[in-house]
Amino acid sequence: MGRATSCSSSSTASSTQLRKDLSTDLRLGLSISNFQQDAPNSLPRVRDQTSDWPPITPLLRKALEVEDQNESNSVTFFVKVYMEGIPIGRKLDLLAHDGYHDLIRTLDHMFNTTILWSEVEDGAHSEKCHVLTYEDKEGDWLMVGDVPWELFLSSVKRLKITRA
Amino acid sequence: MNYFPDEVIEHVFGFITSHKERNAVSLVCKSWYKIERMSRQRVFIGNCYAISPEGVIARFPELKSLTLKGKPHFADFNLVPHDWGGILYPWIEAFAKSRVGLEELRLKRMVVSDESLELLSKSFVNFKALVLVSCEGFSTDGLAAVAANCRFLRELDLQENEVEDHRGHWISRFPESCTSLVSLNLACLKGEINLSALERLVARSPNLKSLRLSRAVPLDALQKILMRAPQLVDLGTGSFVHDPASDAYNKLKATILKCKSIKSLSGFLEVAPRCLSAIHPICHNLTSLNLSYAPGIHGNDLIKLIQHCRKLERLWILDCIGDKGLGIVASTCKELQELRVFPSDPYGVGNAAVTEEGLVAISAGCPKLHSLLYFCQQMTNAALITVAKNCSNFTRFRLCILDPIRPDPVTMQPLDEGFGAIVQSCKRLRRLSLSGLLTDRVFLYIGMYAEQLEMLSIAFAGDSDKGMLYVLNGCKKLRKLEIRDSPFGDTALLMDVGKYETMRSLWMSSCEVTLGGCKTLAKNRPMLNVEIINEDDQIDFSSDDRQKVGKMYLYRTLVGPRKDAPEFVWTL
């Protein structure tokens, strides 16, 4: 997941600036439309009927929300995730995942990289990988994957992805 | 000059059914205009504020079927306040006063009151078909009036409406003498339905071909209903949940085997995946399958189902099918013409979402594909270029990347080249929706290549006024343009004001157009209504013209500013 780069060959400097502002605004949740966000995030996370993105009808939105509630019992546990070199972080619901494998798959996808954690063999990957660590309640930074998933959930405060 | 008597010309015109062609024919000469207007039976009004009901009646006194559209398209996504307009009642009132023998009414995005439904049901003796799509403002009381009074009703089709459900057995209001039903679509109703009344209604409707049930109809009721209607061609199930070991479920399995004519299947508004095997036997005949309201069916069950559907021409599903599932669709459904993939998790990261891989697989496997709506996590230029090469038949291409300004994740470039390839390759493209990171360049391509384009939807795209200008100058057949959150301003808006009279409408929200720009546009243009939607009193009319306008909607019209605009809508 990278920053949006503005690649405009035919526009003036001021409009390029506007475009960058727009993308930054979206990422900071200060967009000019109705997005309401609780964290710097590139996707609007409003769960109410005034949401206007993505462009799906209210009926479909409701149908999906009902199913979502049925499945998740509405219990969530969001933690912040930062990647080294990118000042704006993401938020992730750990309870929406079955375990470490599921979490790593989500993070690989979210940050568009390959993530190493304690179950992965060293030396089998190129330099382009990242390592996943977490901060626990005592403020220590540890590698993800050493303790059982449930124990991890009870002690994790936030996640960090650093270059390998 | 006419070498034939009028009756012969009229007979010839009888073979011309498309609205566009009839409009063209009516422009040839006065005589043809007169013959055409006296013989036109089906009238299509794309914008209910473009003309008055009296005007329609005056020109087409013999009309039998009317199609009316109200709110702008972006109303589907909560961008238009509820009481903006699009009110049906004046139309029914005017038609009721006239001598028009209305038989069919098809409405989209209109506000339909119970009073208007009641007046409708009592005013037209031969009324046969009511189709309401994305409408609101009515309750089951209005439906009861239609059921009770329209003695020859053939079609009652409710699609995606907001209906207030009162406790009342409106289905029971269909008289015993009503045996003419061909199509009944109740899928959007939320409340309880009198199941035995429904079953009896189906039993006395031998011509019933299309039946779509609401969530309140459970599996066992479905079985009883299907026993009465084995001739159904189009079925929408309600709730599809039962213990697979039960009698009721086994009965259903047996009954479904008798329904050899079902070609179209939808519903599953509530579903237990373990019950799906009951429908496997009819899958091989299906040409249309809509599972977009069934988030309870996950990837593997979807795949198992689709593997039986070799004749599918239309498929609407959720993205939980995944790229792998789309690969199965590509290898199974060689007749596929229309695909819609909706987001099952509109807010989240979406592990089960689809990416460019799924689309590429579909484009390679389905040579007849021409209509696409695709919500995805990401898209690449390479993928779009491949899709363009594989499938040059697209007439409708709508792509929605959930993160609206996401670039190509592989190259980090905007998606200009990808969409450029699509418009260059698909020469018959009529409708296009863009998303992802896009600069002015994509609009240059659209202006150059999209010669048949009639409708364009733009969100979070472009760098400058040039983008909008490329489109307005290049797309000669453009009818509807809707833009949100893009940096287009007064310069683009005002460059060619005559263009808007060749189009049905223009929507711009959260762009750079100012109050002054809109006022300038509206000046001296009696054929255009320029409306500003001013929610929350954002704009003070008397003050600064340099204020940016939140939402602007303009459309061509023969009848000037509308008289039913609410307080927050200003016609300039």
XYZ file of C-alpha atoms in Angstrom:
736
model
C 0.000 0.000 0.000
C 1.708 3.129 -1.077
C 1.083 6.816 -1.146
C -0.856 8.137 -4.053
C 1.503 9.927 -6.356
C 0.234 12.665 -8.524
C 1.365 12.164 -12.059
C 0.021 14.983 -14.121
C 1.782 15.917 -17.284
C -0.642 18.510 -18.453
C -1.725 20.360 -15.354
C -0.417 23.448 -13.702
C 1.551 23.477 -10.497
C -1.371 24.779 -8.473
C -3.719 22.043 -9.582
C -1.076 19.434 -8.829
C -0.952 20.909 -5.384
C -4.714 20.689 -5.135
C -4.630 17.054 -6.163
C -1.992 16.261 -3.542
C -4.038 18.112 -0.942
C -7.039 16.093 -1.896
C -5.238 12.797 -1.494
C -3.666 13.911 1.765
C -7.026 15.144 2.967
C -8.588 11.792 2.288
C -5.840 10.021 4.099
C -6.140 12.308 7.096
C -9.870 11.970 7.151
C -10.390 15.655 6.504
C -12.024 15.108 3.183
C -14.354 17.651 1.686
C -17.220 15.226 1.499
C -19.066 13.420 4.219
C -16.404 11.016 5.388
C -16.212 10.707 9.138
C -13.258 8.802 10.438
C -11.959 7.850 13.799
C -8.383 7.357 12.649
C -6.115 8.326 9.773
C -7.279 5.885 7.224
C -7.698 5.810 3.513
C -11.135 4.201 3.597
C -14.220 5.797 5.129
C -15.386 3.754 8.063
C -18.830 5.100 8.750
C -21.372 2.502 9.667
C -24.492 4.563 9.213
C -26.912 5.319 6.481
C -25.508 8.686 5.468
C -22.429 7.078 4.040
C -21.965 7.811 0.363
C -18.949 5.648 -0.467
C -18.594 3.037 -1.836
C -21.472 3.663 -4.225
C -23.882 0.921 -3.229
C -27.586 1.319 -2.561
C -28.851 1.705 1.027
C -30.716 -1.592 0.700
C -27.542 -3.510 -0.065
C -25.660 -1.636 2.627
C -28.260 -2.651 5.192
C -28.275 -6.263 4.044
C -24.505 -6.460 4.432
C -24.561 -4.789 7.826
C -27.104 -7.269 9.144
C -24.975 -10.160 8.002
C -21.897 -8.534 9.455
C -23.537 -8.199 12.838
C -24.767 -11.765 12.698
C -21.277 -12.978 12.059
C -19.177 -10.849 14.319
C -21.464 -10.194 17.266
C -20.235 -6.629 16.971
C -17.205 -7.219 19.161
C -14.100 -5.638 17.737
C -10.558 -4.942 18.812
C -8.842 -2.369 16.663
C -5.117 -1.753 16.965
C -2.912 0.687 15.090
C -0.433 -0.613 12.548
C 2.499 1.461 11.330
C 4.944 0.643 8.605
C 8.441 2.000 8.837
C 8.841 4.966 6.520
C 5.165 5.801 6.273
C 3.939 8.393 8.777
C 0.279 7.537 8.383
C -0.818 4.302 9.958
C -3.734 1.943 9.506
C -6.143 0.355 11.898
C -6.938 -3.333 12.028
C -9.547 -5.378 13.844
C -7.678 -8.300 15.397
C -10.902 -10.068 16.343
C -11.853 -10.279 12.698
C -9.011 -12.743 12.226
C -8.753 -16.436 13.081
C -5.133 -16.380 14.087
C -1.646 -15.412 13.025
C -1.846 -16.769 9.481
C -5.021 -14.830 8.815
C -3.507 -11.675 10.320
C -0.345 -11.932 8.248
C -2.380 -12.434 5.093
C -4.337 -9.280 5.809
C -1.209 -7.288 6.540
C 0.565 -8.575 3.426
C -2.370 -7.350 1.431
C -2.812 -4.057 3.287
C 0.815 -3.014 2.952
C 1.599 -4.812 -0.257
C 4.651 -6.646 1.029
C 5.796 -9.969 2.489
C 5.816 -10.066 6.234
C 8.103 -12.210 8.330
C 7.078 -13.414 11.723
C 8.277 -16.013 14.140
C 6.975 -19.010 12.206
C 8.823 -18.166 9.044
C 12.275 -19.512 8.195
C 15.001 -16.893 7.991
C 17.105 -16.478 4.903
C 14.473 -17.737 2.541
C 13.387 -14.287 1.438
C 14.766 -11.316 -0.426
C 15.589 -7.967 1.100
C 12.193 -6.623 0.269
C 10.480 -8.240 3.265
C 9.337 -6.711 6.461
C 9.200 -7.925 10.024
C 6.119 -7.721 12.188
C 6.515 -6.684 15.797
C 4.134 -5.601 18.497
C 4.178 -3.514 21.626
C 2.828 -5.250 24.684
C 1.255 -3.830 27.803
C 4.645 -3.445 29.434
C 5.887 -1.284 26.593
C 8.266 -3.891 25.173
C 8.568 -4.573 21.452
C 8.359 -8.260 20.619
C 8.218 -10.404 17.512
C 4.727 -11.494 16.574
C 3.934 -15.177 16.744
C 5.815 -16.490 19.751
C 2.852 -16.834 22.095
C -0.553 -18.422 21.528
C -2.972 -16.229 19.606
C -5.293 -15.651 22.558
C -2.404 -14.582 24.776
C -1.219 -12.257 22.018
C -4.683 -10.676 21.848
C -4.701 -9.992 25.549
C -1.321 -8.272 25.597
C -0.956 -6.469 22.260
C -1.310 -2.690 22.155
C -0.142 -1.897 18.646
C 1.760 -3.311 15.693
C 4.759 -2.181 13.744
C 6.183 -3.385 10.469
C 9.875 -2.706 10.044
C 12.295 -3.428 7.238
C 14.008 -6.787 7.579
C -43.648 14.094 -49.270
C -45.860 11.116 -48.715
C -46.600 8.691 -51.440
C -48.559 6.451 -49.135
C -51.800 7.032 -47.298
C -51.432 7.818 -43.598
C -52.687 4.398 -42.571
C -49.824 2.727 -44.381
C -47.237 4.988 -42.787
C -48.806 4.374 -39.432
C -48.595 0.655 -40.054
C -44.908 0.989 -40.889
C -44.321 3.030 -37.759
C -45.819 0.180 -35.773
C -42.615 -1.725 -36.362
C -40.507 1.044 -34.935
C -40.483 0.572 -31.219
C -37.362 2.191 -29.828
C -37.881 5.650 -28.392
C -34.848 7.069 -30.114
C -36.018 5.876 -33.478
C -39.542 7.144 -32.991
C -38.160 10.517 -31.936
C -36.031 10.599 -35.071
C -38.967 9.646 -37.271
C -41.095 12.417 -35.813
C -38.570 15.022 -36.940
C -38.709 14.159 -40.627
C -41.685 16.299 -41.560
C -44.925 17.679 -40.145
C -46.979 14.865 -41.520
C -44.774 12.193 -40.013
C -44.699 14.097 -36.715
C -48.473 14.006 -36.603
C -48.808 10.364 -37.561
C -46.102 9.326 -35.144
C -47.511 11.209 -32.198
C -50.986 9.885 -32.689
C -49.753 6.340 -32.821
C -47.144 6.324 -30.053
C -48.172 4.026 -27.268
C -45.029 3.836 -25.155
C -43.564 7.078 -23.864
C -40.242 7.363 -22.060
C -39.504 10.472 -19.969
C -35.935 10.342 -18.662
C -36.379 13.362 -16.416
C -39.823 14.089 -15.004
C -38.981 17.793 -14.796
C -38.073 18.131 -18.459
C -41.710 18.316 -19.483
C -45.124 18.703 -17.887
C -47.693 15.895 -17.730
C -50.104 18.073 -19.690
C -47.481 18.475 -22.389
C -47.049 14.720 -22.660
C -50.782 14.121 -22.857
C -51.201 16.814 -25.485
C -48.561 15.338 -27.720
C -49.299 11.647 -27.211
C -53.010 11.272 -26.508
C -53.002 7.557 -27.343
C -50.307 6.583 -24.930
C -50.714 3.421 -22.927
C -47.371 3.019 -21.248
C -45.395 5.687 -19.401
C -41.879 5.476 -18.014
C -40.793 8.255 -15.670
C -37.527 8.911 -13.905
C -37.144 11.388 -11.068
C -34.115 11.923 -8.882
C -30.587 12.034 -10.271
C -28.612 8.787 -10.229
C -26.402 9.797 -7.294
C -29.534 9.754 -5.126
C -28.912 6.002 -4.987
C -25.868 6.715 -2.851
C -27.336 9.125 -0.317
C -26.082 12.225 -2.114
C -29.522 13.733 -2.666
C -31.731 14.773 0.263
C -34.929 12.793 0.623
C -37.420 15.524 -0.141
C -35.587 16.838 -3.191
C -38.501 16.087 -5.446
C -39.567 13.673 -8.169
C -43.158 13.562 -7.017
C -45.565 11.329 -8.885
C -48.935 12.709 -7.799
C -49.262 15.624 -10.270
C -48.704 13.155 -13.104
C -51.434 10.795 -11.976
C -53.756 13.716 -11.359
C -53.223 15.099 -14.843
C -53.575 11.719 -16.504
C -56.709 10.918 -14.509
C -58.333 14.140 -15.721
C -57.507 13.371 -19.332
C -58.855 10.623 -21.515
C -55.597 8.685 -21.576
C -56.122 4.962 -21.064
C -53.008 4.294 -19.034
C -52.100 0.637 -18.805
C -48.490 0.586 -17.705
C -46.486 2.792 -15.379
C -42.740 2.339 -14.830
C -41.078 4.632 -12.321
C -37.520 5.079 -11.175
C -36.371 7.216 -8.240
C -39.723 8.890 -7.791
C -41.618 9.811 -4.655
C -44.824 7.809 -4.793
C -47.486 8.504 -2.174
C -50.282 6.168 -1.152
C -52.711 8.781 -2.463
C -51.156 8.629 -5.895
C -51.340 4.827 -5.913
C -54.948 4.952 -4.865
C -55.816 7.527 -7.518
C -53.958 5.457 -10.082
C -55.827 2.298 -9.153
C -59.213 3.986 -9.478
C -58.640 6.042 -12.615
C -57.564 3.580 -15.263
C -59.838 0.653 -15.927
C -57.360 -1.300 -18.012
C -54.346 -0.720 -15.842
C -52.063 -3.718 -16.159
C -48.509 -3.120 -14.991
C -46.857 -1.182 -12.187
C -43.071 -1.248 -11.914
C -41.436 0.754 -9.125
C -37.661 0.915 -8.949
C -35.815 2.733 -6.147
C -38.928 4.675 -5.207
C -40.156 5.754 -1.797
C -43.014 7.484 -0.039
C -45.591 4.728 -0.078
C -46.758 1.989 2.234
C -48.526 -1.336 1.912
C -51.787 0.652 2.060
C -51.037 2.011 -1.384
C -50.275 -1.495 -2.593
C -53.571 -2.683 -1.123
C -55.414 -0.114 -3.239
C -53.661 -1.342 -6.372
C -54.410 -4.958 -5.503
C -58.044 -4.264 -4.786
C -58.912 -1.987 -7.696
C -56.822 -3.014 -10.692
C -58.912 -5.864 -11.949
C -56.674 -6.816 -14.829
C -53.352 -6.425 -13.095
C -50.611 -8.439 -14.770
C -47.471 -7.018 -13.280
C -46.604 -5.687 -9.837
C -42.855 -5.301 -9.683
C -41.241 -3.670 -6.658
C -37.474 -3.351 -6.954
C -35.336 -1.848 -4.234
C -38.000 0.482 -2.875
C -38.325 1.919 0.608
C -41.779 0.722 1.574
C -43.411 1.437 4.863
C -44.881 -1.817 6.009
C -48.108 -1.497 7.910
C -49.638 -4.425 9.619
C -52.334 -5.206 7.134
C -53.028 -8.069 4.883
C -52.685 -6.215 1.634
C -52.151 -9.445 -0.295
C -55.628 -10.483 0.730
C -56.977 -7.446 -1.087
C -56.468 -9.129 -4.447
C -60.017 -10.248 -5.250
C -60.792 -13.884 -5.985
C -61.556 -12.786 -9.518
C -58.002 -11.633 -10.060
C -56.383 -14.371 -12.066
C -54.295 -12.371 -14.473
C -50.987 -12.010 -12.641
C -47.906 -12.708 -14.694
C -45.260 -11.060 -12.550
C -45.122 -10.369 -8.813
C -41.969 -9.028 -7.167
C -42.139 -8.430 -3.434
C -38.465 -8.858 -2.567
C -37.954 -5.422 -1.029
C -40.816 -5.666 1.453
C -39.728 -5.905 5.031
C -42.834 -6.845 6.960
C -44.927 -9.919 7.510
C -46.981 -11.326 4.669
C -50.136 -13.345 4.920
C -48.695 -16.587 3.605
C -51.920 -18.445 2.964
C -53.339 -15.479 1.053
C -50.188 -15.414 -1.026
C -50.414 -19.115 -1.708
C -54.037 -18.790 -2.806
C -53.151 -15.876 -5.057
C -50.441 -17.921 -6.732
C -52.809 -20.877 -7.055
C -55.330 -18.819 -9.021
C -52.717 -17.229 -11.303
C -52.050 -19.775 -14.031
C -50.085 -17.237 -16.088
C -47.648 -16.419 -13.320
C -44.153 -16.533 -14.757
C -42.143 -14.390 -12.365
C -42.369 -14.500 -8.577
C -39.932 -12.882 -6.176
C -40.629 -13.301 -2.509
C -39.639 -11.260 0.497
C -37.569 -12.256 3.474
C -40.741 -12.985 5.441
C -41.547 -16.036 3.328
C -39.890 -19.084 4.887
C -38.743 -22.242 3.168
C -41.829 -24.320 3.873
C -44.117 -21.630 2.483
C -41.879 -21.492 -0.582
C -42.412 -25.183 -1.120
C -46.195 -24.827 -0.965
C -46.086 -21.914 -3.364
C -43.869 -23.723 -5.834
C -46.296 -26.652 -5.835
C -48.888 -24.216 -7.179
C -46.603 -22.655 -9.735
C -44.368 -25.223 -11.408
C -44.530 -23.104 -14.560
C -42.415 -20.312 -13.071
C -39.615 -18.945 -15.213
C -38.205 -16.470 -12.699
C -37.999 -17.221 -8.982
C -36.774 -15.111 -6.092
C -36.660 -16.991 -2.820
C -37.235 -15.380 0.532
C -35.673 -16.948 3.550
C -33.811 -20.116 2.618
C -33.008 -21.597 5.975
C -34.002 -24.992 7.229
C -32.694 -28.140 8.782
C -31.543 -30.223 5.794
C -32.752 -33.365 7.527
C -36.313 -32.126 7.917
C -39.407 -33.183 5.993
C -40.003 -29.646 4.812
C -36.587 -29.483 3.207
C -36.937 -32.827 1.492
C -40.341 -31.814 0.199
C -38.775 -28.672 -1.214
C -36.099 -30.646 -2.987
C -38.732 -32.794 -4.642
C -40.888 -29.810 -5.581
C -38.007 -27.927 -7.137
C -37.369 -30.834 -9.460
C -40.831 -30.196 -10.926
C -39.965 -26.592 -11.759
C -38.291 -27.312 -15.036
C -38.872 -23.862 -16.492
C -36.930 -21.768 -14.008
C -34.311 -19.825 -15.900
C -33.760 -16.967 -13.476
C -33.003 -17.265 -9.768
C -32.513 -14.632 -7.069
C -33.227 -13.869 -3.424
C -31.684 -16.005 -0.685
C -32.162 -12.981 1.524
C -31.462 -15.182 4.461
C -29.645 -18.392 3.722
C -28.038 -21.377 5.314
C -25.395 -22.647 2.891
C -26.142 -26.257 3.788
C -29.571 -25.854 2.174
C -28.230 -24.886 -1.200
C -27.912 -28.349 -2.650
C -31.686 -28.294 -3.155
C -31.274 -25.931 -6.065
C -28.389 -27.675 -7.773
C -30.776 -29.680 -10.021
C -32.165 -26.533 -11.652
C -28.829 -24.771 -12.071
C -28.092 -26.216 -15.480
C -31.022 -24.276 -16.982
C -30.271 -20.966 -15.366
C -29.497 -17.985 -17.550
C -29.703 -15.441 -14.737
C -28.493 -15.729 -11.146
C -28.579 -12.954 -8.558
C -26.933 -13.702 -5.224
C -25.998 -10.140 -4.377
C -28.264 -10.043 -1.338
C -26.929 -13.288 0.060
C -23.816 -12.491 2.099
C -24.403 -15.739 3.984
C -23.057 -17.812 1.098
C -19.317 -18.017 1.189
C -16.714 -18.698 -1.461
C -16.750 -22.471 -1.617
C -20.508 -22.846 -1.596
C -20.768 -20.204 -4.302
C -18.263 -22.097 -6.396
C -20.101 -25.386 -5.926
C -23.274 -23.721 -7.103
C -21.806 -21.964 -10.084
C -20.086 -25.048 -11.381
C -23.544 -26.327 -12.302
C -24.539 -23.167 -14.158
C -23.116 -23.553 -17.622
C -25.757 -21.523 -19.383
C -25.476 -18.419 -17.262
C -25.798 -15.145 -19.164
C -26.220 -12.825 -16.209
C -24.515 -13.161 -12.823
C -24.780 -10.787 -9.867
C -22.704 -11.819 -6.846
C -20.760 -10.567 -3.863
C -16.996 -10.396 -3.840
C -16.757 -13.232 -1.332
C -16.492 -15.368 -4.426
C -12.883 -14.214 -4.617
C -10.507 -14.226 -7.571
C -10.373 -18.005 -7.486
C -14.153 -18.200 -7.720
C -14.159 -15.804 -10.643
C -11.698 -18.119 -12.309
C -14.275 -20.886 -11.963
C -16.927 -18.597 -13.418
C -14.634 -17.900 -16.345
C -14.161 -21.570 -17.109
C -17.788 -22.548 -16.539
C -19.968 -19.733 -17.814
C -19.054 -19.320 -21.440
C -22.317 -17.596 -22.298
C -21.839 -14.857 -19.728
C -22.931 -11.410 -20.934
C -23.373 -9.410 -17.763
C -21.398 -9.603 -14.519
C -21.846 -7.581 -11.358
C -19.573 -8.110 -8.371
C -20.646 -6.172 -5.269
C -18.551 -5.507 -2.151
C -19.435 -7.765 0.756
C -17.396 -5.728 3.173
C -17.707 -2.102 2.103
C -15.695 -0.745 5.012
C -13.051 -3.280 5.778
C -9.863 -4.546 4.294
C -11.703 -7.473 2.800
C -9.705 -10.660 2.691
C -12.320 -12.195 0.504
C -12.440 -9.322 -1.925
C -11.545 -9.529 -5.570
C -8.658 -7.914 -7.388
C -7.585 -7.403 -10.961
C -6.860 -11.107 -11.277
C -10.507 -12.068 -11.164
C -11.429 -9.564 -13.845
C -8.659 -10.666 -16.141
C -9.751 -14.284 -15.794
C -13.331 -13.374 -16.654
C -12.293 -11.337 -19.669
C -10.265 -14.240 -20.970
C -12.932 -16.852 -20.398
C -16.161 -15.100 -21.318
C -16.120 -13.847 -24.921
C -19.697 -12.571 -24.852
C -19.255 -10.280 -21.874
C -20.489 -6.762 -22.570
C -21.769 -5.377 -19.279
C -19.698 -5.076 -16.118
C -20.007 -3.640 -12.630
C -16.970 -4.550 -10.553
C -16.128 -3.511 -6.999
C -12.566 -4.483 -6.169
C -9.656 -3.942 -3.822
C -7.242 -2.867 -6.502
C -6.677 -2.649 -10.239
C -3.620 -2.392 -12.441
C -3.050 -0.790 -15.796
C -1.683 -4.057 -17.136
C -4.861 -5.853 -16.158
C -7.103 -3.243 -17.770
C -5.059 -3.340 -20.938
C -5.404 -7.128 -21.035
C -9.140 -6.898 -20.382
C -9.457 -4.384 -23.212
C -7.664 -6.762 -25.563
C -9.744 -9.755 -24.514
C -13.110 -8.058 -24.508
C -13.810 -5.322 -26.971
C -17.561 -5.702 -26.747
C -18.214 -3.750 -23.602
C -21.243 -1.468 -23.748
C -21.223 -0.861 -20.010
C -18.006 -0.759 -18.006
C -18.213 0.299 -14.378
C -15.245 -0.156 -12.137
C -15.205 0.821 -8.485
C -11.994 0.485 -6.533
C -12.941 0.607 -2.870
C -10.160 3.039 -2.049
C -11.232 5.751 -4.479
C -7.823 7.177 -5.344
C -5.722 4.079 -5.271
C -3.010 3.960 -7.924
C -1.799 0.863 -9.731
C -0.249 -0.998 -6.771
C 2.475 -2.535 -8.912
C 3.718 0.565 -10.721
C 2.241 3.245 -8.429
C 1.046 5.021 -11.568
C -2.442 6.430 -12.128
C -4.874 4.231 -14.004
C -5.101 6.550 -17.004
C -3.509 4.106 -19.427
C -5.709 1.236 -18.339
C -8.966 3.088 -18.818
C -7.555 4.596 -21.992
C -7.122 1.095 -23.365
C -10.723 0.266 -22.479
C -12.228 3.243 -24.294
C -9.984 2.776 -27.275
C -10.807 -0.879 -27.667
C -14.505 -0.847 -26.809
C -15.954 1.153 -29.642
C -19.525 0.518 -28.593
C -19.070 1.705 -25.021
C -22.155 3.617 -23.842
C -21.674 3.758 -20.117
C -18.470 4.199 -18.096
C -17.651 4.664 -14.409
C -14.119 5.460 -13.349
C -12.209 5.068 -10.114
C -8.714 4.832 -8.746
C -6.023 7.453 -9.071
C -6.704 9.324 -12.317
C -5.261 12.462 -13.878
C -6.508 14.688 -16.703
C -4.957 12.236 -19.125
C -7.725 9.678 -18.755
C -10.223 12.323 -19.821
C -8.123 13.136 -22.845
C -8.451 9.490 -23.866
C -12.164 9.446 -23.155
C -12.717 12.546 -25.233
C -10.695 11.086 -28.081
C -12.046 7.552 -28.190
C -15.364 7.178 -26.395
C -17.499 8.205 -29.337
C -20.628 6.345 -28.326
C -20.441 7.273 -24.651
C -23.783 8.349 -23.221
C -23.231 8.226 -19.485
C -20.063 8.941 -17.514
C -19.572 8.780 -13.739
C -16.517 10.429 -12.223
C -15.392 10.395 -8.594
C -12.151 11.751 -7.094
C -10.480 12.102 -10.476
C -8.638 14.624 -12.604
C -6.284 17.506 -11.911
C -7.789 20.547 -13.604
C -10.590 21.963 -15.706
C -8.922 20.456 -18.757
C -10.169 17.052 -17.721
C -13.821 18.018 -17.824
C -13.303 19.982 -21.018
C -11.826 16.999 -22.846
C -15.006 15.106 -22.073
C -17.462 17.870 -22.935
C -15.711 18.584 -26.217
C -15.031 15.030 -27.279
C -18.039 12.955 -26.313
C -20.653 14.005 -28.812
C -23.279 11.582 -27.641
C -22.970 12.348 -23.964
C -26.323 12.502 -22.225
C -25.594 12.177 -18.536
C -22.506 13.359 -16.723
C -22.162 12.996 -12.981
C -19.089 14.165 -11.107
C -18.181 14.179 -7.446
C -15.126 15.297 -5.515
C -13.096 16.338 -8.534
C -11.231 19.621 -9.139
C -13.372 20.932 -12.007
C -14.517 24.515 -11.756
C -16.170 27.437 -13.472
C -13.850 27.537 -16.454
C -14.855 24.041 -17.480
C -18.485 24.585 -16.574
C -18.863 27.719 -18.663
C -16.738 26.952 -21.701
C -19.594 25.577 -23.811
C -22.976 26.261 -22.253
C -24.806 25.096 -25.346
C -23.557 21.579 -24.735
C -25.885 21.062 -21.788
C -28.951 21.435 -23.979
C -27.792 18.394 -25.910
C -27.627 16.404 -22.681
C -30.221 15.220 -20.221
C -28.395 16.361 -17.092
C -25.167 17.272 -15.313
C -24.427 16.637 -11.644
C -21.454 18.154 -9.872
C -20.864 17.828 -6.145
C -17.851 18.733 -4.035
C -16.107 20.187 -7.071
C -14.707 23.667 -7.621
C -17.689 25.376 -9.236
C -18.761 28.582 -7.532
C -22.089 30.227 -6.955
C -21.103 32.936 -9.417
C -20.254 30.371 -12.058
C -23.624 28.691 -11.662
C -25.423 32.014 -11.808
C -23.594 32.922 -14.995
C -24.544 29.600 -16.533
C -28.202 30.013 -15.597
C -28.436 33.511 -17.053
C -30.178 33.677 -20.392
C -30.665 29.929 -20.583
C -34.405 29.348 -20.346
C -33.950 25.767 -21.539
C -31.842 24.818 -18.517
C -32.717 24.506 -14.870
C -29.630 25.042 -12.757
C -30.370 23.848 -9.247
C -28.209 24.252 -6.186
C -28.826 21.887 -3.306
C -28.047 23.888 -0.240
C -28.117 21.603 2.753
C -27.426 22.959 6.230
C -27.599 26.511 4.895
C -24.067 26.285 3.653
C -24.539 29.052 1.142
C -25.892 32.494 1.712
C -27.577 33.468 -1.515
C -26.968 37.178 -1.235
C -23.319 37.069 -0.425
C -20.091 36.078 -2.047
C -20.354 34.616 -5.524
C -16.956 33.081 -5.046
C -18.340 30.538 -2.615
C -18.016 26.985 -3.786
C -21.241 25.179 -4.429
C -21.672 21.879 -2.581
C -24.102 20.230 -4.977
C -25.273 21.390 -8.371
C -27.699 19.598 -10.660
C -28.630 21.024 -14.014
C -30.918 19.627 -16.667
C -32.600 20.711 -19.842
C -36.292 21.377 -19.680
C -39.199 22.686 -21.710
C -41.109 23.990 -18.746
C -38.786 26.238 -16.791
C -38.070 26.134 -13.037
C -40.091 23.550 -11.178
C -42.680 24.691 -8.703
C -42.253 21.893 -6.203
C -38.639 22.539 -5.224
C -38.147 22.386 -1.450
C -36.536 25.198 0.535
C -33.030 23.940 0.238
C -33.107 23.685 -3.545
C -32.557 26.920 -5.444
C -33.171 27.203 -9.116
C -30.938 29.974 -10.350
